[in-house]
Amino acid sequence: MASNSKTPAYIFSTLLFLLQLHFSAGQTVVKAAYWIPDNGFLVSSIDSTLFTHLFCAFADLNPSTSQVTISSSNSAQFSTFTQTVQQKNPSVKTLLSIGGGDSEASTFASMATQASTRKSFIDSSIKLARSNNFQGLDLDWEQPNTKEQMTNFGSLLNEWRAAVAAESKSSGKAPLLLSAAVFYSSDYYSLIYPIQAISNSLDWLNVMAYDLYTAAANNSPDKTGPPAALYNPTSKVSGDAGIRAWIQAGVAANKLVLGLPFYGHGWRLVNANNHGIFAPANGAASDGLGYGGIKDFITQNSATAVFNSTIVTDYCYAGTTWIGYDDTQSISTKVTYAKGKGLLGYFAWHVGADKNFALSQTASCAWGA
Ligand SMILES: *[C@@H]1O[C@H](CO)[C@@H](O)[C@H](O)[C@H]1NC(C)=O
């Protein structure tokens, strides 16, 4: 057919098609949460209408083959994850998350040293995502911790992006999404992330703006603290300082997704009557409680709950137990902050720790449509 025989309607529909292609290439907002199988919260229980993206965590890295695998105990839930969450929300997208805080960082470091092992990782990850119907992949390598590892991390991301683009071309499917979970700041104890590779190769970064204060021996065992402070009058350990560092380092704001913890950290107070933020403490009390568990603790112990708007944190105390966490006011303030800063969105760790979707709902409403 000669080009001059095209009707205006044909041209119009072609333009519309191209426009849609262009739109689908970038995300407009990420309202996300991780799901983990460990706590018995079923995939079918997720209210996926509250999210645009869901992360299924975690796939593992085999240290001897450098291939990504799904453990046999998880395979049934992982392989039906996408189908299950799309029953309530057909447009929700799913990503298979690899690694996690409990996996061996040294396994990732060693995989990333050579092109051949990086290729095993990349090829197996793409195959696994496709065969299990995920629309993306997410890397939780916690944490590249030398200059060389940061460089290798950058090579991995660039090669991953190239392989994802090539696979999309040959399969005719939309390219897999690529994201990575990273430290709250671009500056990891004076080590700088590979900013260029991150910007060029990832759809977005999940900024883990939490676990900033914990009762761990190498953190803050002798003083309570705001685990996921948005602001910090006493130091630059805060979500806002981290986000500003990422932007200053050269990552576009609309590639940043702010992490929200659906859990808290506990301390044992030295004196039950001295219960503020940064009060003297004696290590941990029931560390790492989920939001639902914290709400139950408050009810059962008639604990006092406080929202501190300067720092943007919630905390509660009863007797000598002190827990820092994010309740609805902290969550909505942070989501409003993320939107105001021009970030791409937010993610929660993790959906199963919520209580009747109170925080998920608050976050989604605070961002708006
Ligand atoms: C929040 O806590 C900090 C640290 O204790 C304190 O300086 C500040 O006044 C508190 N803000 C409010 C609104 O209470």
Short mmCIF file of C-alpha atoms and ligand atoms in Angstrom, two decimals:
data_model
loop_
_atom_site.label_atom_id
_atom_site.label_comp_id
_atom_site.label_asym_id
_atom_site.label_seq_id
_atom_site.Cartn_x
_atom_site.Cartn_y
_atom_site.Cartn_z
CA MET A 1 0.00 0.00 0.00
CA ALA A 2 1.35 3.40 -1.06
CA SER A 3 1.77 5.87 1.74
CA ASN A 4 -0.45 8.45 0.09
CA SER A 5 -3.41 6.04 0.33
CA LYS A 6 -3.39 6.15 4.15
CA THR A 7 -6.53 7.71 5.49
CA PRO A 8 -6.32 10.33 8.24
CA ALA A 9 -8.04 7.80 10.55
CA TYR A 10 -5.25 5.30 9.95
CA ILE A 11 -2.61 7.91 10.70
CA PHE A 12 -4.50 8.95 13.81
CA SER A 13 -4.69 5.40 15.15
CA THR A 14 -0.98 4.91 14.43
CA LEU A 15 -0.17 8.07 16.39
CA LEU A 16 -2.35 6.89 19.25
CA PHE A 17 -0.56 3.57 19.25
CA LEU A 18 2.86 5.27 19.34
CA LEU A 19 1.65 7.52 22.14
CA GLN A 20 0.57 4.48 24.17
CA LEU A 21 3.91 2.80 23.52
CA HIS A 22 5.66 5.91 24.77
CA PHE A 23 3.50 6.02 27.89
CA SER A 24 3.98 2.39 28.76
CA ALA A 25 7.77 2.82 28.61
CA GLY A 26 7.89 4.89 31.81
CA GLN A 27 6.04 4.45 35.09
CA THR A 28 3.93 7.39 36.18
CA VAL A 29 3.75 6.31 39.81
CA VAL A 30 4.98 3.41 41.90
CA LYS A 31 2.78 2.48 44.87
CA ALA A 32 4.45 -0.72 45.87
CA ALA A 33 4.99 -3.29 48.58
CA TYR A 34 7.08 -6.36 49.08
CA TRP A 35 5.44 -9.64 49.93
CA ILE A 36 7.34 -12.45 51.69
CA PRO A 37 6.10 -15.98 52.27
CA ASP A 38 7.71 -16.33 55.71
CA ASN A 39 4.97 -14.95 57.95
CA GLY A 40 2.04 -16.97 56.68
CA PHE A 41 0.29 -14.04 54.98
CA LEU A 42 -1.18 -15.49 51.79
CA VAL A 43 -0.70 -13.92 48.36
CA SER A 44 -4.46 -14.19 47.85
CA SER A 45 -4.96 -11.99 50.96
CA ILE A 46 -3.15 -8.99 49.44
CA ASP A 47 -5.51 -6.14 48.57
CA SER A 48 -3.72 -5.47 45.30
CA THR A 49 -6.09 -2.61 44.42
CA LEU A 50 -3.97 -0.46 46.77
CA PHE A 51 -0.81 -0.98 44.71
CA THR A 52 0.58 -0.43 41.22
CA HIS A 53 3.51 -2.84 41.75
CA LEU A 54 4.16 -5.81 44.02
CA PHE A 55 7.52 -7.41 44.76
CA CYS A 56 7.66 -11.13 45.40
CA ALA A 57 10.61 -11.80 47.72
CA PHE A 58 13.01 -13.52 47.52
CA ALA A 59 14.62 -15.55 44.80
CA ASP A 60 18.09 -16.84 45.67
CA LEU A 61 21.53 -16.71 44.10
CA ASN A 62 23.23 -20.09 43.82
CA PRO A 63 26.87 -19.50 44.87
CA SER A 64 28.31 -22.28 42.73
CA THR A 65 26.43 -21.64 39.45
CA SER A 66 25.73 -17.89 39.83
CA GLN A 67 22.20 -18.67 38.69
CA VAL A 68 19.05 -17.25 40.20
CA THR A 69 16.69 -19.87 41.62
CA ILE A 70 13.41 -20.11 43.49
CA SER A 71 13.56 -22.48 46.44
CA SER A 72 11.29 -25.50 46.11
CA SER A 73 9.32 -24.49 49.22
CA ASN A 74 8.43 -21.16 47.53
CA SER A 75 7.90 -22.32 43.96
CA ALA A 76 4.13 -22.92 44.16
CA GLN A 77 3.39 -19.48 45.63
CA PHE A 78 5.89 -17.64 43.43
CA SER A 79 4.77 -19.21 40.14
CA THR A 80 1.14 -18.21 40.74
CA PHE A 81 1.93 -14.83 42.35
CA THR A 82 1.15 -12.65 39.31
CA GLN A 83 -2.03 -14.47 38.39
CA THR A 84 -3.25 -14.31 42.00
CA VAL A 85 -2.65 -10.59 42.62
CA GLN A 86 -4.06 -9.67 39.21
CA GLN A 87 -7.40 -11.21 40.10
CA LYS A 88 -8.26 -8.17 42.25
CA ASN A 89 -6.27 -5.67 40.15
CA PRO A 90 -5.57 -6.72 36.55
CA SER A 91 -3.17 -3.80 35.99
CA VAL A 92 -0.88 -4.42 39.00
CA LYS A 93 2.66 -5.27 37.90
CA THR A 94 4.85 -7.81 39.63
CA LEU A 95 8.59 -8.04 40.12
CA LEU A 96 10.62 -10.99 41.32
CA SER A 97 13.02 -9.76 43.97
CA ILE A 98 16.43 -11.40 44.29
CA GLY A 99 18.59 -11.49 47.43
CA GLY A 100 17.48 -9.69 50.58
CA GLY A 101 19.02 -8.72 53.89
CA ASP A 102 19.45 -12.33 55.03
CA SER A 103 21.28 -13.53 51.91
CA GLU A 104 25.06 -13.60 51.69
CA ALA A 105 26.35 -10.29 50.33
CA SER A 106 29.64 -12.04 49.52
CA THR A 107 27.83 -14.36 47.08
CA PHE A 108 26.62 -11.34 45.12
CA ALA A 109 30.05 -9.72 45.33
CA SER A 110 31.72 -12.78 43.91
CA MET A 111 29.12 -13.27 41.14
CA ALA A 112 29.64 -9.65 40.05
CA THR A 113 33.42 -9.91 39.66
CA GLN A 114 33.43 -11.66 36.26
CA ALA A 115 31.52 -11.15 33.02
CA SER A 116 30.79 -14.88 32.73
CA THR A 117 29.20 -15.20 36.18
CA ARG A 118 27.31 -11.93 35.69
CA LYS A 119 25.92 -13.43 32.47
CA SER A 120 24.77 -16.56 34.32
CA PHE A 121 23.00 -14.39 36.86
CA ILE A 122 21.41 -12.15 34.21
CA ASP A 123 20.30 -14.88 31.79
CA SER A 124 18.89 -17.10 34.52
CA SER A 125 17.06 -14.17 36.15
CA ILE A 126 15.32 -13.21 32.89
CA LYS A 127 14.38 -16.82 32.18
CA LEU A 128 13.01 -17.25 35.70
CA ALA A 129 10.99 -14.01 35.53
CA ARG A 130 9.44 -14.97 32.19
CA SER A 131 8.70 -18.59 33.10
CA ASN A 132 6.97 -17.45 36.31
CA ASN A 133 5.04 -14.58 34.67
CA PHE A 134 6.74 -11.67 36.47
CA GLN A 135 6.94 -8.32 34.68
CA GLY A 136 10.16 -7.26 36.29
CA LEU A 137 13.21 -8.06 38.38
CA ASP A 138 14.49 -6.40 41.53
CA LEU A 139 17.94 -6.78 43.04
CA ASP A 140 18.42 -6.61 46.82
CA TRP A 141 22.18 -6.96 47.16
CA GLU A 142 22.74 -5.71 50.68
CA GLN A 143 25.30 -4.42 50.26
CA PRO A 144 28.14 -3.70 47.82
CA ASN A 145 30.69 -2.54 50.38
CA THR A 146 33.97 -1.87 48.61
CA LYS A 147 34.91 0.47 45.76
CA GLU A 148 35.45 -2.50 43.48
CA GLN A 149 32.08 -4.03 44.40
CA MET A 150 30.36 -0.74 43.58
CA THR A 151 32.05 -0.74 40.15
CA ASN A 152 31.03 -4.37 39.56
CA PHE A 153 27.49 -3.54 40.67
CA GLY A 154 27.45 -0.88 37.93
CA SER A 155 28.70 -3.35 35.29
CA LEU A 156 26.03 -5.83 36.35
CA LEU A 157 23.28 -3.22 35.98
CA ASN A 158 24.47 -2.11 32.53
CA GLU A 159 24.75 -5.68 31.23
CA TRP A 160 21.39 -6.57 32.79
CA ARG A 161 19.69 -3.67 31.00
CA ALA A 162 21.27 -4.65 27.67
CA ALA A 163 20.13 -8.27 28.08
CA VAL A 164 16.61 -7.20 29.08
CA ALA A 165 16.38 -4.97 25.99
CA ALA A 166 17.65 -7.77 23.72
CA GLU A 167 15.21 -10.27 25.21
CA SER A 168 12.34 -7.83 24.69
CA LYS A 169 13.31 -7.42 21.04
CA SER A 170 13.47 -11.16 20.41
CA SER A 171 10.38 -12.10 22.42
CA GLY A 172 8.27 -9.16 21.27
CA LYS A 173 7.20 -8.64 24.91
CA ALA A 174 7.48 -5.40 26.87
CA PRO A 175 10.92 -5.21 28.49
CA LEU A 176 11.12 -6.49 32.05
CA LEU A 177 11.22 -3.74 34.65
CA LEU A 178 14.51 -3.48 36.53
CA SER A 179 14.83 -2.03 40.02
CA ALA A 180 17.21 -2.31 42.95
CA ALA A 181 16.84 -1.76 46.67
CA VAL A 182 19.60 0.49 48.00
CA PHE A 183 20.91 2.16 51.14
CA TYR A 184 18.99 5.23 52.29
CA SER A 185 21.78 7.49 50.98
CA SER A 186 23.93 7.48 47.81
CA ASP A 187 26.87 7.73 50.19
CA TYR A 188 27.42 4.38 51.89
CA TYR A 189 30.01 5.23 54.55
CA SER A 190 31.97 7.29 51.99
CA LEU A 191 31.49 4.72 49.19
CA ILE A 192 29.50 6.20 46.33
CA TYR A 193 27.06 4.08 44.33
CA PRO A 194 27.61 3.80 40.53
CA ILE A 195 25.29 6.69 39.74
CA GLN A 196 25.64 6.63 35.95
CA ALA A 197 24.85 2.90 35.66
CA ILE A 198 21.93 3.26 38.05
CA SER A 199 20.49 6.18 36.05
CA ASN A 200 20.95 4.49 32.67
CA SER A 201 19.95 0.95 33.56
CA LEU A 202 17.31 0.90 36.27
CA ASP A 203 13.67 1.89 36.01
CA TRP A 204 13.87 3.02 39.60
CA LEU A 205 15.60 2.66 42.97
CA ASN A 206 13.91 1.45 46.15
CA VAL A 207 15.49 3.71 48.76
CA MET A 208 15.52 1.83 52.09
CA ALA A 209 14.91 4.86 54.33
CA TYR A 210 14.51 2.72 57.43
CA ASP A 211 16.58 0.78 60.00
CA LEU A 212 18.37 4.12 60.51
CA TYR A 213 18.23 3.65 64.28
CA THR A 214 18.09 0.19 65.83
CA ALA A 215 19.16 -1.27 69.17
CA ALA A 216 21.87 -3.35 67.47
CA ALA A 217 25.29 -3.18 69.10
CA ASN A 218 26.80 -1.32 66.12
CA ASN A 219 23.96 1.20 65.98
CA SER A 220 22.18 2.73 68.99
CA PRO A 221 21.93 0.19 71.84
CA ASP A 222 22.11 2.79 74.60
CA LYS A 223 19.65 5.37 73.28
CA THR A 224 16.18 5.04 71.75
CA GLY A 225 15.92 6.43 68.23
CA PRO A 226 13.51 7.10 65.38
CA PRO A 227 14.03 3.99 63.18
CA ALA A 228 12.86 5.67 59.98
CA ALA A 229 13.14 9.40 60.72
CA LEU A 230 12.16 11.59 57.77
CA TYR A 231 13.98 14.54 59.34
CA ASN A 232 16.62 14.67 62.03
CA PRO A 233 17.44 17.79 64.04
CA THR A 234 20.55 16.15 65.54
CA SER A 235 22.33 14.54 62.55
CA LYS A 236 22.08 13.84 58.83
CA VAL A 237 20.73 10.33 59.42
CA SER A 238 17.26 10.76 57.93
CA GLY A 239 15.18 9.83 54.93
CA ASP A 240 15.19 13.42 53.68
CA ALA A 241 18.99 13.71 53.93
CA GLY A 242 19.32 10.41 52.03
CA ILE A 243 16.91 11.43 49.27
CA ARG A 244 18.70 14.77 48.90
CA ALA A 245 22.04 12.95 48.67
CA TRP A 246 20.72 10.68 45.88
CA ILE A 247 19.42 13.68 43.93
CA GLN A 248 22.61 15.66 44.52
CA ALA A 249 24.66 12.68 43.29
CA GLY A 250 22.80 12.86 39.98
CA VAL A 251 19.89 10.40 40.15
CA ALA A 252 16.68 11.99 38.84
CA ALA A 253 14.04 12.44 41.53
CA ASN A 254 11.56 10.51 39.40
CA LYS A 255 13.75 7.41 39.63
CA LEU A 256 13.55 7.37 43.41
CA VAL A 257 10.96 5.39 45.36
CA LEU A 258 10.80 6.09 49.12
CA GLY A 259 10.83 3.09 51.46
CA LEU A 260 8.23 2.90 54.22
CA PRO A 261 8.67 0.39 57.05
CA PHE A 262 5.52 -1.46 58.12
CA TYR A 263 7.42 -2.47 61.25
CA GLY A 264 9.31 -0.93 64.11
CA HIS A 265 12.29 -1.42 66.41
CA GLY A 266 12.14 -1.82 70.17
CA TRP A 267 14.37 -0.69 73.03
CA ARG A 268 14.44 -1.41 76.77
CA LEU A 269 14.32 1.92 78.63
CA VAL A 270 16.78 2.52 81.49
CA ASN A 271 14.08 4.50 83.30
CA ALA A 272 10.38 3.99 82.56
CA ASN A 273 9.77 7.69 83.29
CA ASN A 274 12.31 8.89 80.72
CA HIS A 275 10.63 7.84 77.50
CA GLY A 276 11.39 10.40 74.78
CA ILE A 277 13.23 9.98 71.49
CA PHE A 278 16.96 9.53 72.29
CA ALA A 279 16.20 8.47 75.89
CA PRO A 280 18.76 6.22 77.67
CA ALA A 281 18.25 2.54 76.82
CA ASN A 282 19.64 -0.91 77.53
CA GLY A 283 19.57 -2.62 74.16
CA ALA A 284 16.68 -4.24 72.36
CA ALA A 285 13.16 -5.09 73.45
CA SER A 286 11.31 -7.39 71.06
CA ASP A 287 13.11 -6.05 68.00
CA GLY A 288 11.61 -5.93 64.51
CA LEU A 289 7.90 -6.01 65.35
CA GLY A 290 5.37 -5.74 62.53
CA TYR A 291 2.89 -2.86 62.59
CA GLY A 292 0.00 -5.20 63.39
CA GLY A 293 1.95 -6.62 66.35
CA ILE A 294 2.80 -3.11 67.58
CA LYS A 295 -0.87 -2.07 67.48
CA ASP A 296 -1.73 -5.20 69.47
CA PHE A 297 1.06 -4.39 71.96
CA ILE A 298 -0.39 -0.90 72.46
CA THR A 299 -3.88 -2.24 73.09
CA GLN A 300 -2.81 -5.09 75.37
CA ASN A 301 -0.48 -2.93 77.47
CA SER A 302 -2.38 0.37 77.33
CA ALA A 303 0.83 1.86 75.93
CA THR A 304 1.15 5.59 75.28
CA ALA A 305 1.54 6.36 71.56
CA VAL A 306 3.10 9.61 70.32
CA PHE A 307 3.50 11.12 66.84
CA ASN A 308 6.49 13.46 66.57
CA SER A 309 5.96 15.79 63.61
CA THR A 310 9.48 17.32 63.77
CA ILE A 311 11.16 14.01 63.03
CA VAL A 312 8.13 12.31 61.45
CA THR A 313 8.08 9.16 63.53
CA ASP A 314 5.69 7.43 65.89
CA TYR A 315 6.72 5.76 69.09
CA CYS A 316 4.97 4.05 71.96
CA TYR A 317 5.98 2.97 75.44
CA ALA A 318 4.65 0.90 78.31
CA GLY A 319 6.79 0.23 81.38
CA THR A 320 10.36 -0.04 80.10
CA THR A 321 9.40 -1.15 76.59
CA TRP A 322 9.84 1.55 73.92
CA ILE A 323 9.05 1.00 70.23
CA GLY A 324 9.76 3.38 67.35
CA TYR A 325 7.61 2.81 64.25
CA ASP A 326 5.52 4.45 61.53
CA ASP A 327 1.80 4.83 62.11
CA THR A 328 -0.70 6.47 59.73
CA GLN A 329 0.47 10.05 60.37
CA SER A 330 4.11 9.21 59.66
CA ILE A 331 3.13 7.25 56.55
CA SER A 332 0.90 9.99 55.13
CA THR A 333 3.48 12.70 55.87
CA LYS A 334 6.19 10.68 54.10
CA VAL A 335 4.04 9.92 51.06
CA THR A 336 3.10 13.60 50.77
CA TYR A 337 6.81 14.43 51.05
CA ALA A 338 7.68 11.92 48.29
CA LYS A 339 5.06 13.35 45.96
CA GLY A 340 6.08 16.94 46.74
CA LYS A 341 9.73 16.16 45.98
CA GLY A 342 8.80 14.73 42.57
CA LEU A 343 9.78 11.18 43.50
CA LEU A 344 8.32 8.29 41.51
CA GLY A 345 6.48 6.85 44.50
CA TYR A 346 6.87 4.71 47.57
CA PHE A 347 7.25 1.10 48.57
CA ALA A 348 6.51 -0.73 51.80
CA TRP A 349 8.39 -3.49 53.54
CA HIS A 350 6.23 -5.51 53.85
CA VAL A 351 2.53 -5.86 53.10
CA GLY A 352 1.96 -8.79 55.47
CA ALA A 353 3.02 -6.67 58.47
CA ASP A 354 0.21 -4.16 57.93
CA LYS A 355 -2.96 -4.32 60.04
CA ASN A 356 -6.09 -4.64 57.90
CA PHE A 357 -4.29 -2.60 55.19
CA ALA A 358 -4.50 0.56 57.33
CA LEU A 359 -1.03 1.78 56.30
CA SER A 360 -1.36 0.59 52.68
CA GLN A 361 -4.65 2.48 52.42
CA THR A 362 -3.24 5.59 54.09
CA ALA A 363 -0.27 5.63 51.71
CA SER A 364 -2.38 5.16 48.60
CA CYS A 365 -4.85 7.88 49.65
CA ALA A 366 -2.04 10.31 50.60
CA TRP A 367 -0.56 9.99 47.11
CA GLY A 368 -3.95 10.20 45.43
CA ALA A 369 -4.91 8.89 42.02
C1 LIG B 1 10.36 15.56 68.53
O1 LIG B 1 11.43 14.98 69.23
C2 LIG B 1 12.60 15.79 69.29
C3 LIG B 1 13.70 14.97 69.97
O2 LIG B 1 13.28 14.57 71.25
C4 LIG B 1 12.29 17.08 70.03
O3 LIG B 1 13.41 17.91 70.02
C5 LIG B 1 11.10 17.79 69.33
O4 LIG B 1 10.73 18.91 70.08
C6 LIG B 1 9.92 16.83 69.19
N1 LIG B 1 8.91 17.49 68.40
C7 LIG B 1 7.67 17.64 68.83
C8 LIG B 1 6.71 18.30 67.87
O5 LIG B 1 7.30 17.24 69.91
#
